[in-house]
């Protein structure tokens, strides 16, 4: 019986420690008077969802920038190549004359 009590006491202490670490990581919401375990877990879930949305937006922006970089590099290669550059300039002149 005393072994069980000691294990339970250790488990609760470990849980408290984990909740304290979580509390340090999660931003405090406006109007948060008393932080219950439930409210802390709810805020943590919302915070994680916000971070996931932010990561998704960043990945999409990175993909757009990578595509733009590829396109610009391709244009640069065409302009710098001896045959492609002449053709690109000729195409450019033709479009300006039209």
PDB file of N, CA and C in Angstrom:
ATOM      1  N   UNK A   1       0.826  -1.204   0.000  1.00  0.00           N
ATOM      2  CA  UNK A   1       0.000   0.000   0.000  1.00  0.00           C
ATOM      3  C   UNK A   1       0.866   1.263   0.000  1.00  0.00           C
ATOM      4  N   UNK A   2       1.895   1.279   0.814  1.00  0.00           N
ATOM      5  CA  UNK A   2       2.765   2.458   0.877  1.00  0.00           C
ATOM      6  C   UNK A   2       3.543   2.639  -0.425  1.00  0.00           C
ATOM      7  N   UNK A   3       3.876   1.545  -1.097  1.00  0.00           N
ATOM      8  CA  UNK A   3       4.558   1.640  -2.395  1.00  0.00           C
ATOM      9  C   UNK A   3       3.627   2.297  -3.410  1.00  0.00           C
ATOM     10  N   UNK A   4       2.381   1.886  -3.410  1.00  0.00           N
ATOM     11  CA  UNK A   4       1.398   2.472  -4.317  1.00  0.00           C
ATOM     12  C   UNK A   4       1.252   3.975  -4.044  1.00  0.00           C
ATOM     13  N   UNK A   5       1.167   4.370  -2.787  1.00  0.00           N
ATOM     14  CA  UNK A   5       1.044   5.788  -2.426  1.00  0.00           C
ATOM     15  C   UNK A   5       2.266   6.577  -2.884  1.00  0.00           C
ATOM     16  N   UNK A   6       3.440   5.999  -2.715  1.00  0.00           N
ATOM     17  CA  UNK A   6       4.666   6.680  -3.137  1.00  0.00           C
ATOM     18  C   UNK A   6       4.697   6.850  -4.655  1.00  0.00           C
ATOM     19  N   UNK A   7       4.289   5.822  -5.379  1.00  0.00           N
ATOM     20  CA  UNK A   7       4.249   5.914  -6.840  1.00  0.00           C
ATOM     21  C   UNK A   7       3.233   6.957  -7.299  1.00  0.00           C
ATOM     22  N   UNK A   8       2.087   6.988  -6.650  1.00  0.00           N
ATOM     23  CA  UNK A   8       1.056   7.971  -6.999  1.00  0.00           C
ATOM     24  C   UNK A   8       1.536   9.384  -6.699  1.00  0.00           C
ATOM     25  N   UNK A   9       2.211   9.570  -5.596  1.00  0.00           N
ATOM     26  CA  UNK A   9       2.755  10.882  -5.234  1.00  0.00           C
ATOM     27  C   UNK A   9       3.789  11.324  -6.274  1.00  0.00           C
ATOM     28  N   UNK A  10       4.622  10.409  -6.699  1.00  0.00           N
ATOM     29  CA  UNK A  10       5.628  10.711  -7.720  1.00  0.00           C
ATOM     30  C   UNK A  10       4.952  11.063  -9.050  1.00  0.00           C
ATOM     31  N   UNK A  11       3.906  10.329  -9.402  1.00  0.00           N
ATOM     32  CA  UNK A  11       3.184  10.599 -10.649  1.00  0.00           C
ATOM     33  C   UNK A  11       2.565  11.992 -10.643  1.00  0.00           C
ATOM     34  N   UNK A  12       1.940  12.359  -9.523  1.00  0.00           N
ATOM     35  CA  UNK A  12       1.333  13.691  -9.408  1.00  0.00           C
ATOM     36  C   UNK A  12       2.391  14.783  -9.472  1.00  0.00           C
ATOM     37  N   UNK A  13       3.519  14.569  -8.838  1.00  0.00           N
ATOM     38  CA  UNK A  13       4.607  15.553  -8.878  1.00  0.00           C
ATOM     39  C   UNK A  13       5.124  15.718 -10.310  1.00  0.00           C
ATOM     40  N   UNK A  14       5.257  14.612 -11.005  1.00  0.00           N
ATOM     41  CA  UNK A  14       5.714  14.646 -12.402  1.00  0.00           C
ATOM     42  C   UNK A  14       4.705  15.390 -13.277  1.00  0.00           C
ATOM     43  N   UNK A  15       3.424  15.135 -13.049  1.00  0.00           N
ATOM     44  CA  UNK A  15       2.370  15.807 -13.801  1.00  0.00           C
ATOM     45  C   UNK A  15       2.388  17.311 -13.528  1.00  0.00           C
ATOM     46  N   UNK A  16       2.542  17.702 -12.267  1.00  0.00           N
ATOM     47  CA  UNK A  16       2.637  19.124 -11.920  1.00  0.00           C
ATOM     48  C   UNK A  16       3.816  19.779 -12.629  1.00  0.00           C
ATOM     49  N   UNK A  17       4.934  19.096 -12.638  1.00  0.00           N
ATOM     50  CA  UNK A  17       6.133  19.612 -13.298  1.00  0.00           C
ATOM     51  C   UNK A  17       5.878  19.821 -14.795  1.00  0.00           C
ATOM     52  N   UNK A  18       5.251  18.854 -15.422  1.00  0.00           N
ATOM     53  CA  UNK A  18       4.943  18.959 -16.852  1.00  0.00           C
ATOM     54  C   UNK A  18       3.968  20.100 -17.134  1.00  0.00           C
ATOM     55  N   UNK A  19       2.977  20.263 -16.275  1.00  0.00           N
ATOM     56  CA  UNK A  19       2.016  21.354 -16.452  1.00  0.00           C
ATOM     57  C   UNK A  19       2.688  22.709 -16.274  1.00  0.00           C
ATOM     58  N   UNK A  20       3.618  22.815 -15.354  1.00  0.00           N
ATOM     59  CA  UNK A  20       4.361  24.069 -15.169  1.00  0.00           C
ATOM     60  C   UNK A  20       5.193  24.393 -16.410  1.00  0.00           C
ATOM     61  N   UNK A  21       5.836  23.384 -16.970  1.00  0.00           N
ATOM     62  CA  UNK A  21       6.625  23.599 -18.190  1.00  0.00           C
ATOM     63  C   UNK A  21       5.722  24.014 -19.344  1.00  0.00           C
ATOM     64  N   UNK A  22       4.550  23.403 -19.436  1.00  0.00           N
ATOM     65  CA  UNK A  22       3.594  23.766 -20.474  1.00  0.00           C
ATOM     66  C   UNK A  22       3.127  25.204 -20.283  1.00  0.00           C
ATOM     67  N   UNK A  23       2.863  25.581 -19.045  1.00  0.00           N
ATOM     68  CA  UNK A  23       2.409  26.938 -18.734  1.00  0.00           C
ATOM     69  C   UNK A  23       3.437  27.976 -19.183  1.00  0.00           C
ATOM     70  N   UNK A  24       4.711  27.651 -19.091  1.00  0.00           N
ATOM     71  CA  UNK A  24       5.772  28.570 -19.511  1.00  0.00           C
ATOM     72  C   UNK A  24       5.828  28.711 -21.032  1.00  0.00           C
ATOM     73  N   UNK A  25       5.382  27.695 -21.750  1.00  0.00           N
ATOM     74  CA  UNK A  25       5.453  27.704 -23.208  1.00  0.00           C
ATOM     75  C   UNK A  25       4.234  28.355 -23.868  1.00  0.00           C
ATOM     76  N   UNK A  26       3.095  28.302 -23.198  1.00  0.00           N
ATOM     77  CA  UNK A  26       1.842  28.786 -23.784  1.00  0.00           C
ATOM     78  C   UNK A  26       1.631  30.240 -23.390  1.00  0.00           C
ATOM     79  N   UNK A  27       1.358  31.113 -24.382  1.00  0.00           N
ATOM     80  CA  UNK A  27       1.097  32.513 -24.044  1.00  0.00           C
ATOM     81  C   UNK A  27      -0.157  32.650 -23.179  1.00  0.00           C
ATOM     82  N   UNK A  28      -0.132  33.600 -22.277  1.00  0.00           N
ATOM     83  CA  UNK A  28      -1.271  33.844 -21.391  1.00  0.00           C
ATOM     84  C   UNK A  28      -2.326  34.603 -22.180  1.00  0.00           C
ATOM     85  N   UNK A  29      -3.549  34.112 -22.154  1.00  0.00           N
ATOM     86  CA  UNK A  29      -4.635  34.762 -22.864  1.00  0.00           C
ATOM     87  C   UNK A  29      -5.173  35.951 -22.085  1.00  0.00           C
ATOM     88  N   UNK A  30      -5.860  36.836 -22.788  1.00  0.00           N
ATOM     89  CA  UNK A  30      -6.456  38.004 -22.143  1.00  0.00           C
ATOM     90  C   UNK A  30      -7.604  37.555 -21.251  1.00  0.00           C
ATOM     91  N   UNK A  31      -7.703  38.133 -20.099  1.00  0.00           N
ATOM     92  CA  UNK A  31      -8.792  37.817 -19.182  1.00  0.00           C
ATOM     93  C   UNK A  31      -8.625  36.489 -18.477  1.00  0.00           C
ATOM     94  N   UNK A  32      -7.404  35.996 -18.397  1.00  0.00           N
ATOM     95  CA  UNK A  32      -7.157  34.732 -17.706  1.00  0.00           C
ATOM     96  C   UNK A  32      -6.861  35.032 -16.246  1.00  0.00           C
ATOM     97  N   UNK A  33      -7.879  34.911 -15.418  1.00  0.00           N
ATOM     98  CA  UNK A  33      -7.711  35.203 -13.994  1.00  0.00           C
ATOM     99  C   UNK A  33      -7.012  34.039 -13.300  1.00  0.00           C
ATOM    100  N   UNK A  34      -7.598  32.871 -13.412  1.00  0.00           N
ATOM    101  CA  UNK A  34      -7.034  31.703 -12.739  1.00  0.00           C
ATOM    102  C   UNK A  34      -6.797  30.622 -13.781  1.00  0.00           C
ATOM    103  N   UNK A  35      -5.615  30.093 -13.794  1.00  0.00           N
ATOM    104  CA  UNK A  35      -5.263  29.093 -14.790  1.00  0.00           C
ATOM    105  C   UNK A  35      -5.538  27.697 -14.246  1.00  0.00           C
ATOM    106  N   UNK A  36      -6.651  27.131 -14.658  1.00  0.00           N
ATOM    107  CA  UNK A  36      -6.935  25.748 -14.281  1.00  0.00           C
ATOM    108  C   UNK A  36      -6.233  24.836 -15.278  1.00  0.00           C
ATOM    109  N   UNK A  37      -6.129  23.585 -14.926  1.00  0.00           N
ATOM    110  CA  UNK A  37      -5.504  22.620 -15.832  1.00  0.00           C
ATOM    111  C   UNK A  37      -6.272  22.561 -17.145  1.00  0.00           C
ATOM    112  N   UNK A  38      -7.591  22.579 -17.056  1.00  0.00           N
ATOM    113  CA  UNK A  38      -8.410  22.529 -18.258  1.00  0.00           C
ATOM    114  C   UNK A  38      -8.178  23.754 -19.137  1.00  0.00           C
ATOM    115  N   UNK A  39      -8.159  24.944 -18.532  1.00  0.00           N
ATOM    116  CA  UNK A  39      -7.947  26.150 -19.334  1.00  0.00           C
ATOM    117  C   UNK A  39      -6.540  26.169 -19.928  1.00  0.00           C
ATOM    118  N   UNK A  40      -5.567  25.679 -19.192  1.00  0.00           N
ATOM    119  CA  UNK A  40      -4.199  25.606 -19.708  1.00  0.00           C
ATOM    120  C   UNK A  40      -4.134  24.674 -20.918  1.00  0.00           C
ATOM    121  N   UNK A  41      -4.760  23.516 -20.813  1.00  0.00           N
ATOM    122  CA  UNK A  41      -4.757  22.572 -21.930  1.00  0.00           C
ATOM    123  C   UNK A  41      -5.511  23.131 -23.131  1.00  0.00           C
ATOM    124  N   UNK A  42      -6.591  23.852 -22.872  1.00  0.00           N
ATOM    125  CA  UNK A  42      -7.355  24.477 -23.952  1.00  0.00           C
ATOM    126  C   UNK A  42      -6.503  25.537 -24.655  1.00  0.00           C
ATOM    127  N   UNK A  43      -5.837  26.399 -23.866  1.00  0.00           N
ATOM    128  CA  UNK A  43      -4.966  27.426 -24.458  1.00  0.00           C
ATOM    129  C   UNK A  43      -3.816  26.791 -25.230  1.00  0.00           C
ATOM    130  N   UNK A  44      -3.282  25.697 -24.716  1.00  0.00           N
ATOM    131  CA  UNK A  44      -2.189  25.003 -25.403  1.00  0.00           C
ATOM    132  C   UNK A  44      -2.661  24.469 -26.754  1.00  0.00           C
ATOM    133  N   UNK A  45      -3.862  23.909 -26.770  1.00  0.00           N
ATOM    134  CA  UNK A  45      -4.409  23.385 -28.028  1.00  0.00           C
ATOM    135  C   UNK A  45      -4.593  24.504 -29.049  1.00  0.00           C
ATOM    136  N   UNK A  46      -5.154  25.637 -28.606  1.00  0.00           N
ATOM    137  CA  UNK A  46      -5.342  26.776 -29.506  1.00  0.00           C
ATOM    138  C   UNK A  46      -4.000  27.314 -30.001  1.00  0.00           C
ATOM    139  N   UNK A  47      -3.035  27.364 -29.116  1.00  0.00           N
ATOM    140  CA  UNK A  47      -1.703  27.850 -29.483  1.00  0.00           C
ATOM    141  C   UNK A  47      -1.066  26.929 -30.529  1.00  0.00           C
ATOM    142  N   UNK A  48      -1.194  25.643 -30.341  1.00  0.00           N
ATOM    143  CA  UNK A  48      -0.634  24.678 -31.294  1.00  0.00           C
ATOM    144  C   UNK A  48      -1.324  24.807 -32.647  1.00  0.00           C
ATOM    145  N   UNK A  49      -2.641  24.973 -32.632  1.00  0.00           N
ATOM    146  CA  UNK A  49      -3.366  25.146 -33.893  1.00  0.00           C
ATOM    147  C   UNK A  49      -2.900  26.413 -34.612  1.00  0.00           C
ATOM    148  N   UNK A  50      -2.695  27.483 -33.856  1.00  0.00           N
ATOM    149  CA  UNK A  50      -2.194  28.720 -34.453  1.00  0.00           C
ATOM    150  C   UNK A  50      -0.810  28.542 -35.055  1.00  0.00           C
ATOM    151  N   UNK A  51       0.041  27.816 -34.353  1.00  0.00           N
ATOM    152  CA  UNK A  51       1.387  27.557 -34.870  1.00  0.00           C
ATOM    153  C   UNK A  51       1.339  26.698 -36.133  1.00  0.00           C
ATOM    154  N   UNK A  52       0.436  25.732 -36.160  1.00  0.00           N
ATOM    155  CA  UNK A  52       0.301  24.887 -37.351  1.00  0.00           C
ATOM    156  C   UNK A  52      -0.176  25.703 -38.547  1.00  0.00           C
ATOM    157  N   UNK A  53      -1.126  26.619 -38.327  1.00  0.00           N
ATOM    158  CA  UNK A  53      -1.606  27.480 -39.411  1.00  0.00           C
ATOM    159  C   UNK A  53      -0.491  28.400 -39.890  1.00  0.00           C
ATOM    160  N   UNK A  54       0.272  28.931 -38.958  1.00  0.00           N
ATOM    161  CA  UNK A  54       1.397  29.797 -39.305  1.00  0.00           C
ATOM    162  C   UNK A  54       2.435  29.022 -40.123  1.00  0.00           C
ATOM    163  N   UNK A  55       2.700  27.792 -39.726  1.00  0.00           N
ATOM    164  CA  UNK A  55       3.653  26.962 -40.460  1.00  0.00           C
ATOM    165  C   UNK A  55       3.154  26.678 -41.877  1.00  0.00           C
ATOM    166  N   UNK A  56       1.864  26.406 -42.015  1.00  0.00           N
ATOM    167  CA  UNK A  56       1.287  26.141 -43.331  1.00  0.00           C
ATOM    168  C   UNK A  56       1.422  27.367 -44.233  1.00  0.00           C
ATOM    169  N   UNK A  57       1.111  28.551 -43.693  1.00  0.00           N
ATOM    170  CA  UNK A  57       1.259  29.782 -44.480  1.00  0.00           C
ATOM    171  C   UNK A  57       2.715  29.995 -44.883  1.00  0.00           C
ATOM    172  N   UNK A  58       3.636  29.724 -43.970  1.00  0.00           N
ATOM    173  CA  UNK A  58       5.062  29.896 -44.270  1.00  0.00           C
ATOM    174  C   UNK A  58       5.513  28.917 -45.349  1.00  0.00           C
ATOM    175  N   UNK A  59       5.025  27.684 -45.283  1.00  0.00           N
ATOM    176  CA  UNK A  59       5.392  26.695 -46.312  1.00  0.00           C
ATOM    177  C   UNK A  59       4.869  27.111 -47.679  1.00  0.00           C
ATOM    178  N   UNK A  60       3.632  27.606 -47.710  1.00  0.00           N
ATOM    179  CA  UNK A  60       3.061  28.048 -48.987  1.00  0.00           C
ATOM    180  C   UNK A  60       3.839  29.231 -49.549  1.00  0.00           C
ATOM    181  N   UNK A  61       4.192  30.173 -48.688  1.00  0.00           N
ATOM    182  CA  UNK A  61       4.977  31.324 -49.134  1.00  0.00           C
ATOM    183  C   UNK A  61       6.343  30.868 -49.641  1.00  0.00           C
ATOM    184  N   UNK A  62       6.937  29.927 -48.951  1.00  0.00           N
ATOM    185  CA  UNK A  62       8.239  29.401 -49.369  1.00  0.00           C
ATOM    186  C   UNK A  62       8.129  28.730 -50.733  1.00  0.00           C
ATOM    187  N   UNK A  63       7.059  27.964 -50.951  1.00  0.00           N
ATOM    188  CA  UNK A  63       6.852  27.319 -52.249  1.00  0.00           C
ATOM    189  C   UNK A  63       6.680  28.355 -53.357  1.00  0.00           C
ATOM    190  N   UNK A  64       5.893  29.410 -53.077  1.00  0.00           N
ATOM    191  CA  UNK A  64       5.711  30.471 -54.076  1.00  0.00           C
ATOM    192  C   UNK A  64       7.042  31.134 -54.403  1.00  0.00           C
ATOM    193  N   UNK A  65       7.841  31.410 -53.372  1.00  0.00           N
ATOM    194  CA  UNK A  65       9.140  32.040 -53.597  1.00  0.00           C
ATOM    195  C   UNK A  65      10.087  31.112 -54.354  1.00  0.00           C
ATOM    196  N   UNK A  66      10.041  29.835 -54.035  1.00  0.00           N
ATOM    197  CA  UNK A  66      10.892  28.868 -54.742  1.00  0.00           C
ATOM    198  C   UNK A  66      10.499  28.797 -56.219  1.00  0.00           C
ATOM    199  N   UNK A  67       9.200  28.808 -56.508  1.00  0.00           N
ATOM    200  CA  UNK A  67       8.743  28.801 -57.903  1.00  0.00           C
ATOM    201  C   UNK A  67       9.159  30.075 -58.626  1.00  0.00           C
ATOM    202  N   UNK A  68       9.052  31.191 -57.939  1.00  0.00           N
ATOM    203  CA  UNK A  68       9.460  32.470 -58.535  1.00  0.00           C
ATOM    204  C   UNK A  68      10.960  32.474 -58.807  1.00  0.00           C
ATOM    205  N   UNK A  69      11.731  31.956 -57.876  1.00  0.00           N
ATOM    206  CA  UNK A  69      13.180  31.875 -58.054  1.00  0.00           C
ATOM    207  C   UNK A  69      13.513  31.000 -59.264  1.00  0.00           C
ATOM    208  N   UNK A  70      12.831  29.859 -59.370  1.00  0.00           N
ATOM    209  CA  UNK A  70      13.075  28.971 -60.502  1.00  0.00           C
ATOM    210  C   UNK A  70      12.764  29.691 -61.812  1.00  0.00           C
ATOM    211  N   UNK A  71      11.648  30.405 -61.846  1.00  0.00           N
ATOM    212  CA  UNK A  71      11.245  31.126 -63.044  1.00  0.00           C
ATOM    213  C   UNK A  71      12.267  32.205 -63.403  1.00  0.00           C
ATOM    214  N   UNK A  72      12.717  32.944 -62.419  1.00  0.00           N
ATOM    215  CA  UNK A  72      13.701  33.999 -62.682  1.00  0.00           C
ATOM    216  C   UNK A  72      15.043  33.425 -63.130  1.00  0.00           C
ATOM    217  N   UNK A  73      15.441  32.317 -62.535  1.00  0.00           N
ATOM    218  CA  UNK A  73      16.693  31.678 -62.969  1.00  0.00           C
ATOM    219  C   UNK A  73      16.583  31.192 -64.408  1.00  0.00           C
ATOM    220  N   UNK A  74      15.429  30.654 -64.745  1.00  0.00           N
ATOM    221  CA  UNK A  74      15.211  30.187 -66.122  1.00  0.00           C
ATOM    222  C   UNK A  74      15.282  31.367 -67.085  1.00  0.00           C
ATOM    223  N   UNK A  75      14.671  32.479 -66.735  1.00  0.00           N
ATOM    224  CA  UNK A  75      14.733  33.672 -67.580  1.00  0.00           C
ATOM    225  C   UNK A  75      16.170  34.153 -67.728  1.00  0.00           C
ATOM    226  N   UNK A  76      16.905  34.135 -66.635  1.00  0.00           N
ATOM    227  CA  UNK A  76      18.298  34.568 -66.665  1.00  0.00           C
ATOM    228  C   UNK A  76      19.130  33.653 -67.562  1.00  0.00           C
ATOM    229  N   UNK A  77      18.904  32.354 -67.447  1.00  0.00           N
ATOM    230  CA  UNK A  77      19.623  31.410 -68.314  1.00  0.00           C
ATOM    231  C   UNK A  77      19.327  31.689 -69.780  1.00  0.00           C
ATOM    232  N   UNK A  78      18.075  31.969 -70.094  1.00  0.00           N
ATOM    233  CA  UNK A  78      17.705  32.258 -71.479  1.00  0.00           C
ATOM    234  C   UNK A  78      18.356  33.545 -71.967  1.00  0.00           C
ATOM    235  N   UNK A  79      18.396  34.536 -71.116  1.00  0.00           N
ATOM    236  CA  UNK A  79      19.002  35.805 -71.512  1.00  0.00           C
ATOM    237  C   UNK A  79      20.516  35.705 -71.654  1.00  0.00           C
ATOM    238  N   UNK A  80      21.140  34.866 -70.846  1.00  0.00           N
ATOM    239  CA  UNK A  80      22.596  34.741 -70.887  1.00  0.00           C
ATOM    240  C   UNK A  80      23.077  33.761 -71.942  1.00  0.00           C
ATOM    241  N   UNK A  81      22.215  32.876 -72.405  1.00  0.00           N
ATOM    242  CA  UNK A  81      22.647  31.923 -73.430  1.00  0.00           C
ATOM    243  C   UNK A  81      22.770  32.662 -74.758  1.00  0.00           C
ATOM    244  N   UNK A  82      23.802  32.323 -75.568  1.00  0.00           N
ATOM    245  CA  UNK A  82      24.047  33.060 -76.821  1.00  0.00           C
ATOM    246  C   UNK A  82      22.856  33.027 -77.775  1.00  0.00           C
ATOM    247  N   UNK A  83      22.268  31.882 -77.992  1.00  0.00           N
ATOM    248  CA  UNK A  83      21.144  31.777 -78.923  1.00  0.00           C
ATOM    249  C   UNK A  83      19.864  32.268 -78.268  1.00  0.00           C
ATOM    250  N   UNK A  84      19.629  31.835 -77.048  1.00  0.00           N
ATOM    251  CA  UNK A  84      18.403  32.201 -76.347  1.00  0.00           C
ATOM    252  C   UNK A  84      18.312  33.688 -76.090  1.00  0.00           C
ATOM    253  N   UNK A  85      19.437  34.305 -75.777  1.00  0.00           N
ATOM    254  CA  UNK A  85      19.445  35.734 -75.499  1.00  0.00           C
ATOM    255  C   UNK A  85      19.054  36.546 -76.710  1.00  0.00           C
ATOM    256  N   UNK A  86      19.589  36.163 -77.870  1.00  0.00           N
ATOM    257  CA  UNK A  86      19.236  36.872 -79.101  1.00  0.00           C
ATOM    258  C   UNK A  86      17.758  36.691 -79.413  1.00  0.00           C
ATOM    259  N   UNK A  87      17.281  35.456 -79.237  1.00  0.00           N
ATOM    260  CA  UNK A  87      15.880  35.173 -79.518  1.00  0.00           C
ATOM    261  C   UNK A  87      14.986  35.936 -78.542  1.00  0.00           C
ATOM    262  N   UNK A  88      15.381  35.975 -77.274  1.00  0.00           N
ATOM    263  CA  UNK A  88      14.582  36.670 -76.269  1.00  0.00           C
ATOM    264  C   UNK A  88      14.537  38.160 -76.567  1.00  0.00           C
ATOM    265  N   UNK A  89      15.691  38.705 -76.975  1.00  0.00           N
ATOM    266  CA  UNK A  89      15.710  40.134 -77.304  1.00  0.00           C
ATOM    267  C   UNK A  89      14.872  40.404 -78.548  1.00  0.00           C
ATOM    268  N   UNK A  90      14.953  39.523 -79.526  1.00  0.00           N
ATOM    269  CA  UNK A  90      14.168  39.688 -80.746  1.00  0.00           C
ATOM    270  C   UNK A  90      12.682  39.593 -80.427  1.00  0.00           C
ATOM    271  N   UNK A  91      12.305  38.629 -79.593  1.00  0.00           N
ATOM    272  CA  UNK A  91      10.905  38.508 -79.192  1.00  0.00           C
ATOM    273  C   UNK A  91      10.450  39.762 -78.472  1.00  0.00           C
ATOM    274  N   UNK A  92      11.317  40.290 -77.653  1.00  0.00           N
ATOM    275  CA  UNK A  92      10.996  41.496 -76.900  1.00  0.00           C
ATOM    276  C   UNK A  92      10.792  42.671 -77.846  1.00  0.00           C
ATOM    277  N   UNK A  93      11.666  42.784 -78.850  1.00  0.00           N
ATOM    278  CA  UNK A  93      11.532  43.875 -79.818  1.00  0.00           C
ATOM    279  C   UNK A  93      10.267  43.708 -80.647  1.00  0.00           C
ATOM    280  N   UNK A  94       9.975  42.473 -81.056  1.00  0.00           N
ATOM    281  CA  UNK A  94       8.762  42.226 -81.833  1.00  0.00           C
ATOM    282  C   UNK A  94       7.517  42.619 -81.053  1.00  0.00           C
ATOM    283  N   UNK A  95       7.498  42.307 -79.775  1.00  0.00           N
ATOM    284  CA  UNK A  95       6.318  42.630 -78.979  1.00  0.00           C
ATOM    285  C   UNK A  95       6.196  44.130 -78.768  1.00  0.00           C
ATOM    286  N   UNK A  96       7.325  44.834 -78.747  1.00  0.00           N
ATOM    287  CA  UNK A  96       7.270  46.285 -78.572  1.00  0.00           C
ATOM    288  C   UNK A  96       6.786  46.967 -79.844  1.00  0.00           C
ATOM    289  N   UNK A  97       7.112  46.394 -81.007  1.00  0.00           N
ATOM    290  CA  UNK A  97       6.705  46.986 -82.274  1.00  0.00           C
ATOM    291  C   UNK A  97       5.237  46.746 -82.573  1.00  0.00           C
ATOM    292  N   UNK A  98       4.675  45.705 -82.023  1.00  0.00           N
ATOM    293  CA  UNK A  98       3.273  45.366 -82.310  1.00  0.00           C
ATOM    294  C   UNK A  98       2.311  46.285 -81.633  1.00  0.00           C
TER     295      UNK A  98
END
